[in-house]
Coordinates of C-alpha atoms in Angstrom, one line a residue:
M5 CA -77.7 -48.6 74.8
K6 CA -79.3 -45.3 75.1
K7 CA -81.1 -43.8 72.2
C8 CA -80.9 -40.0 71.7
H9 CA -83.7 -38.1 70.1
I10 CA -81.9 -34.8 70.7
A11 CA -79.3 -32.6 69.0
Y12 CA -75.8 -33.9 68.3
L13 CA -74.0 -32.0 71.1
A14 CA -76.6 -32.9 73.7
C15 CA -76.4 -36.6 72.6
T16 CA -72.6 -36.4 73.0
A17 CA -73.0 -35.0 76.5
A18 CA -75.4 -37.7 77.4
L19 CA -72.9 -40.4 76.1
V20 CA -70.0 -38.9 78.0
G21 CA -72.1 -38.6 81.2
T22 CA -73.4 -42.2 81.1
G23 CA -70.3 -43.8 79.9
L24 CA -72.1 -45.6 77.1
G25 CA -70.0 -46.6 74.1
A26 CA -72.5 -45.9 71.3
A27 CA -75.9 -44.4 70.8
P28 CA -78.0 -43.3 67.8
T29 CA -78.6 -39.7 67.0
A30 CA -81.8 -38.1 65.9
A31 CA -80.7 -38.5 62.3
G32 CA -80.4 -42.3 62.8
H33 CA -76.6 -42.3 62.8
T34 CA -74.5 -43.7 65.7
V35 CA -72.0 -42.0 67.9
H36 CA -69.3 -44.4 69.0
L37 CA -67.6 -43.1 72.1
V38 CA -63.9 -44.0 72.7
K39 CA -61.9 -43.3 75.8
P40 CA -58.1 -43.5 76.3
G41 CA -56.9 -47.1 76.5
E42 CA -59.7 -48.3 74.2
S43 CA -59.2 -49.0 70.5
I44 CA -60.1 -46.2 68.0
Q45 CA -59.6 -48.6 65.1
K46 CA -62.2 -51.1 66.6
A47 CA -64.8 -48.3 66.8
V48 CA -64.0 -47.1 63.2
D49 CA -64.3 -50.7 61.9
A50 CA -67.7 -51.0 63.6
A51 CA -69.0 -47.7 62.2
E52 CA -71.4 -47.4 59.4
P53 CA -71.6 -44.6 56.8
G54 CA -72.6 -41.4 58.4
D55 CA -71.6 -42.4 61.9
T56 CA -69.3 -40.5 64.2
V57 CA -66.4 -41.9 66.2
L58 CA -66.0 -39.5 69.2
L59 CA -62.7 -39.4 71.2
T60 CA -62.8 -38.1 74.7
L61 CA -59.9 -36.0 76.2
G62 CA -56.6 -37.8 76.7
V63 CA -53.7 -39.4 74.9
Y64 CA -54.2 -42.3 72.4
H65 CA -51.1 -44.4 71.4
E66 CA -52.5 -45.5 68.1
S67 CA -52.7 -45.0 64.3
V68 CA -56.1 -45.2 62.6
T69 CA -57.2 -46.0 59.1
L70 CA -60.6 -44.6 57.8
S71 CA -62.2 -45.9 54.6
T72 CA -65.9 -45.7 55.4
P73 CA -67.7 -43.0 53.4
G74 CA -69.4 -40.3 55.5
L75 CA -67.5 -41.2 58.6
T76 CA -66.5 -38.5 61.1
L77 CA -63.5 -39.0 63.5
R78 CA -63.7 -36.3 66.0
G79 CA -62.0 -35.4 69.3
M80 CA -62.8 -32.8 71.9
G81 CA -60.2 -30.3 71.0
R82 CA -56.4 -30.2 71.0
R83 CA -56.2 -32.1 74.3
T84 CA -57.4 -35.2 72.5
V85 CA -54.0 -36.4 71.3
L86 CA -52.9 -39.2 69.0
E87 CA -49.3 -40.3 69.4
P88 CA -47.4 -43.3 67.9
A89 CA -47.8 -46.7 69.5
A90 CA -44.7 -48.2 71.1
H91 CA -44.5 -51.0 68.5
A92 CA -46.0 -49.3 65.5
A93 CA -43.2 -50.4 63.2
K94 CA -44.2 -54.1 63.6
A95 CA -47.6 -53.5 62.2
A96 CA -46.6 -54.2 58.6
G97 CA -48.7 -52.7 55.8
T98 CA -50.7 -50.5 58.2
C99 CA -51.0 -46.7 58.6
A100 CA -48.8 -47.1 61.7
A101 CA -46.1 -49.1 59.9
D102 CA -45.9 -46.4 57.3
G103 CA -45.3 -43.8 60.1
N104 CA -48.7 -42.0 59.8
G105 CA -51.1 -41.0 62.5
I106 CA -54.5 -40.9 60.7
C107 CA -54.9 -42.4 57.2
V108 CA -58.0 -41.7 55.1
V109 CA -57.8 -44.2 52.2
G110 CA -59.8 -44.7 49.1
T111 CA -58.8 -46.6 45.9
K112 CA -57.8 -45.4 42.4
D113 CA -61.2 -46.7 41.1
H114 CA -63.3 -45.6 44.1
R115 CA -62.6 -42.5 46.1
V116 CA -63.8 -42.5 49.7
E117 CA -66.3 -39.7 50.1
D118 CA -67.3 -37.2 52.8
V119 CA -64.9 -38.2 55.5
T120 CA -64.3 -35.7 58.3
V121 CA -61.3 -35.5 60.7
A122 CA -61.8 -32.8 63.4
A123 CA -60.9 -31.4 66.7
L124 CA -57.8 -33.4 67.8
T125 CA -54.0 -33.4 67.8
V126 CA -51.6 -35.7 65.9
S127 CA -48.1 -35.5 67.1
G128 CA -44.7 -37.2 66.8
F129 CA -45.3 -39.6 63.9
T130 CA -42.3 -40.4 61.8
R131 CA -44.0 -39.4 58.6
N132 CA -47.3 -37.6 58.6
G133 CA -49.9 -36.6 61.1
V134 CA -52.9 -36.9 58.8
Y135 CA -52.4 -38.6 55.4
A136 CA -55.2 -39.0 52.8
T137 CA -55.3 -40.5 49.3
A138 CA -58.1 -41.0 46.8
T139 CA -60.7 -38.9 48.7
D140 CA -63.7 -36.8 47.6
R141 CA -64.9 -34.0 49.8
L142 CA -62.5 -34.8 52.7
T143 CA -62.8 -32.2 55.5
V144 CA -59.9 -31.7 58.0
R145 CA -60.8 -29.0 60.5
N146 CA -59.5 -27.8 63.8
V147 CA -56.7 -30.4 63.8
T148 CA -53.3 -29.7 65.4
A149 CA -50.4 -31.4 63.7
V150 CA -47.2 -31.0 65.6
K151 CA -43.6 -32.3 65.2
N152 CA -44.4 -35.0 62.6
G153 CA -41.4 -36.2 60.6
V154 CA -42.6 -35.2 57.1
W155 CA -46.0 -33.5 56.6
G156 CA -48.4 -32.3 59.2
I157 CA -51.5 -32.8 57.0
A158 CA -51.2 -34.3 53.5
Q159 CA -53.4 -35.3 50.7
E160 CA -52.8 -36.8 47.2
G161 CA -55.0 -38.0 44.3
S162 CA -58.1 -36.3 45.7
V163 CA -60.8 -33.7 44.9
R164 CA -63.0 -31.1 46.6
G165 CA -61.2 -31.1 49.9
A166 CA -61.6 -28.6 52.7
F167 CA -58.8 -27.8 55.2
R168 CA -60.0 -25.2 57.6
G169 CA -58.9 -23.9 61.0
N170 CA -56.0 -26.3 61.5
T171 CA -52.6 -25.6 63.1
A172 CA -49.5 -27.3 61.7
R173 CA -46.4 -26.6 63.6
D174 CA -42.7 -27.8 63.6
N175 CA -43.2 -30.5 61.0
G176 CA -40.2 -31.8 59.0
D177 CA -41.5 -30.7 55.6
A178 CA -44.8 -29.0 54.8
G179 CA -47.4 -28.1 57.4
L180 CA -50.0 -28.7 54.7
F181 CA -49.1 -30.7 51.6
L182 CA -51.4 -31.3 48.6
A183 CA -50.3 -33.1 45.4
N184 CA -51.6 -35.0 42.5
S185 CA -49.4 -38.0 43.2
V186 CA -46.5 -38.4 45.5
K187 CA -44.7 -41.2 43.7
E188 CA -45.9 -41.1 40.0
E189 CA -44.8 -38.7 37.3
Q190 CA -47.9 -37.1 35.7
G191 CA -49.5 -33.9 34.8
A192 CA -51.3 -31.6 37.2
T193 CA -54.8 -32.7 38.1
D194 CA -57.9 -30.6 38.8
T195 CA -59.0 -30.6 42.5
D196 CA -62.5 -29.3 41.6
G197 CA -62.1 -26.4 44.0
T198 CA -60.2 -27.6 47.1
V199 CA -59.9 -24.9 49.8
I200 CA -57.1 -24.3 52.3
E201 CA -58.4 -21.6 54.6
R202 CA -57.8 -20.0 58.0
N203 CA -55.0 -22.3 59.1
R204 CA -52.0 -21.4 61.2
L205 CA -48.7 -22.7 59.8
E206 CA -45.6 -22.2 61.9
G207 CA -42.1 -23.5 62.2
N208 CA -42.3 -26.0 59.3
R209 CA -40.0 -26.3 56.3
I210 CA -42.8 -25.0 54.1
G211 CA -46.2 -23.7 55.4
V212 CA -48.3 -24.9 52.4
T213 CA -47.1 -26.9 49.4
V214 CA -49.4 -27.2 46.3
R215 CA -47.7 -29.6 43.9
R216 CA -48.9 -30.5 40.4
L217 CA -52.5 -29.4 41.0
R218 CA -55.0 -27.0 39.4
N219 CA -58.1 -25.2 40.6
L220 CA -57.4 -24.7 44.3
T221 CA -57.6 -21.7 46.8
V222 CA -55.2 -20.8 49.6
A223 CA -56.9 -18.0 51.6
H224 CA -56.9 -16.3 55.0
N225 CA -54.1 -18.3 56.5
R226 CA -51.4 -17.1 58.9
M227 CA -47.9 -18.2 58.3
T228 CA -44.8 -17.4 60.3
G229 CA -41.5 -19.0 61.3
N230 CA -41.3 -21.4 58.4
C231 CA -38.4 -21.5 55.9
A232 CA -41.0 -20.6 53.2
A233 CA -44.7 -19.9 53.5
V234 CA -46.3 -21.0 50.2
F235 CA -45.0 -23.1 47.3
V236 CA -47.0 -23.6 44.1
V237 CA -44.9 -26.2 42.2
G238 CA -45.1 -27.5 38.7
D239 CA -42.6 -29.3 36.4
E240 CA -42.2 -30.6 32.9
N241 CA -45.4 -32.7 33.0
K242 CA -48.5 -31.4 31.3
P243 CA -50.9 -30.0 32.1
K244 CA -49.0 -27.6 34.2
A245 CA -49.8 -26.7 37.8
G246 CA -52.0 -23.6 37.8
L247 CA -55.3 -21.9 38.3
V248 CA -54.3 -21.5 41.9
T249 CA -55.6 -18.5 43.9
V250 CA -53.5 -17.4 46.9
R251 CA -55.3 -14.5 48.5
E252 CA -55.7 -12.5 51.8
N253 CA -53.0 -14.5 53.7
R254 CA -50.8 -13.0 56.3
I255 CA -47.2 -14.1 55.7
V256 CA -44.6 -12.7 58.2
S257 CA -41.0 -13.5 59.1
N258 CA -40.7 -16.9 57.5
N259 CA -36.9 -16.8 58.2
K260 CA -36.1 -20.3 59.5
S261 CA -33.1 -21.7 57.7
C262 CA -33.5 -25.1 56.0
P263 CA -30.7 -27.0 54.1
K264 CA -30.7 -28.0 50.5
T265 CA -32.4 -31.3 49.5
A266 CA -32.2 -33.5 46.5
R267 CA -35.2 -31.7 44.9
L268 CA -34.9 -28.2 46.3
D269 CA -32.3 -25.5 47.1
A270 CA -31.7 -24.3 50.6
L271 CA -34.7 -22.2 51.9
Q272 CA -34.9 -19.1 54.0
G273 CA -37.0 -16.0 53.9
S274 CA -39.5 -17.1 51.1
G275 CA -43.0 -15.7 51.2
I276 CA -44.9 -17.0 48.1
V277 CA -43.0 -18.9 45.5
L278 CA -44.4 -19.9 42.1
T279 CA -42.3 -22.3 40.1
G280 CA -43.4 -23.9 36.9
A281 CA -47.0 -22.7 37.4
E282 CA -49.5 -20.9 35.1
D283 CA -52.7 -18.8 35.2
S284 CA -52.6 -18.3 39.0
L285 CA -53.7 -15.2 41.0
I286 CA -51.7 -13.9 43.9
T287 CA -53.7 -11.1 45.5
R288 CA -54.4 -9.0 48.6
N289 CA -51.8 -10.8 50.8
V290 CA -49.8 -9.1 53.5
I291 CA -46.2 -10.2 53.2
E292 CA -43.7 -8.7 55.6
D293 CA -40.1 -9.2 56.8
N294 CA -39.3 -12.5 55.0
V295 CA -35.5 -12.3 54.7
G296 CA -32.9 -14.8 53.4
R297 CA -30.1 -15.5 51.0
S298 CA -31.5 -18.4 49.1
P299 CA -32.2 -18.1 45.4
L300 CA -35.8 -18.5 46.4
S301 CA -35.8 -15.7 49.0
G302 CA -38.1 -12.7 48.8
G303 CA -41.7 -11.6 49.3
I304 CA -43.3 -13.0 46.1
V305 CA -40.9 -15.0 43.9
L306 CA -41.4 -16.3 40.3
F307 CA -38.8 -18.9 39.7
K308 CA -38.1 -21.2 36.8
S309 CA -38.5 -24.8 37.9
F310 CA -35.4 -26.8 38.4
V311 CA -36.2 -28.8 35.3
G312 CA -36.4 -25.5 33.3
T313 CA -40.2 -25.1 33.1
T314 CA -41.3 -21.4 33.1
S315 CA -44.1 -19.8 35.0
D316 CA -46.6 -18.1 32.6
R317 CA -49.6 -15.8 32.7
N318 CA -49.6 -15.4 36.5
R319 CA -51.1 -12.2 38.0
I320 CA -49.6 -10.7 41.1
S321 CA -51.9 -7.8 42.2
D322 CA -52.9 -5.6 45.1
N323 CA -50.5 -7.2 47.6
Q324 CA -49.0 -5.3 50.6
L325 CA -45.3 -6.0 50.9
S326 CA -42.6 -4.6 53.1
G327 CA -39.3 -5.5 54.6
N328 CA -38.7 -8.6 52.4
S329 CA -35.1 -9.3 51.2
P330 CA -33.5 -9.4 48.7
A331 CA -36.7 -7.7 47.5
D332 CA -40.5 -7.6 47.9
L333 CA -41.1 -8.8 44.4
V334 CA -38.7 -11.1 42.6
N335 CA -39.1 -12.2 39.0
A336 CA -36.2 -14.7 38.5
D337 CA -38.1 -16.4 35.7
T338 CA -37.4 -13.9 32.9
A339 CA -38.3 -16.5 30.2
G340 CA -41.8 -16.7 31.6
K341 CA -44.5 -15.2 29.4
G342 CA -47.4 -13.0 30.3
N343 CA -46.8 -12.6 34.1
T344 CA -48.1 -9.3 35.4
F345 CA -47.4 -7.2 38.5
E346 CA -50.2 -4.6 39.2
G347 CA -51.3 -2.5 42.1
N348 CA -48.9 -3.9 44.7
S349 CA -47.7 -1.8 47.6
C350 CA -43.9 -2.4 47.8
R351 CA -40.6 -0.7 47.9
A352 CA -38.0 -2.9 46.1
S353 CA -38.1 -5.4 43.3
Q354 CA -35.8 -7.5 41.2
P355 CA -35.6 -6.5 38.4
A356 CA -36.5 -2.9 39.3
G357 CA -39.8 -1.4 38.2
L358 CA -42.2 -4.2 39.3
C359 CA -43.5 -2.1 42.3

């Protein structure tokens, strides 16, 4: 085994060039090199906190579970691809059996910390490309999640996450989905400043869904071709969803048509939708040409939740809106209190007078 006393990238190049499976870096952590046909999970299981599992270019037919703190799972760009194994359904109780590509898993009593998933593609999984639960400071960056059955990249029960530079395209539900809990009824939880930034979200049912969370930022993303771009969702549980900032995103032509589900009306032409949310800021977004006939259609839409919870004290300011239909600004939550519309550039609103 070759020992590297050089920078990370040089060490990586040396590993690839020599064909060695693992070598220590200058920081004392080990880089475990995996090639197509070799087991990613075996390398992950052998890794110590702070190590990197590096995947070379090619296609891997495997699902992977990460639960080691400080671990990095990294590819060499979008041509490093994870796809389902032929017999994934037989692997009961595993990430694969649940239909996921990459699982980052902590426990209710002990969140797994500082895991990074980067620079690879997850495609064709029956549920989710990347799924994380009970994490602290999870980073997902430069990941491409394509044509997964439910969510491209998803996280629940976690804090201080960072989702940057990813592409989520043509997934069955949300490209990026963040929630307090998927299965339990409970109030919104504080994410301690999770960030969703500079992602491309295209052709999904919803670009970004934030469900029952507080203290989170969605910024500088590009969203097009979805049925809806952004959903901030609350319900009757307390505390409400809120304290979400949605700023400086480009949201254009999210006009794909999606049918009604058990939880949500049909979707088409929705830019940013707030339903059952409070104390959020929607600012400096460019929102254009989102057109549909759903009750949720429009550029920025305030909508009473389907269980009757109002959206309150939200501020919609300094956004640039044009060509959205039925209107650029839609306040369908007339029972909501303290919502303000200020400084927006737009031409039409429902009710009139919001522009």
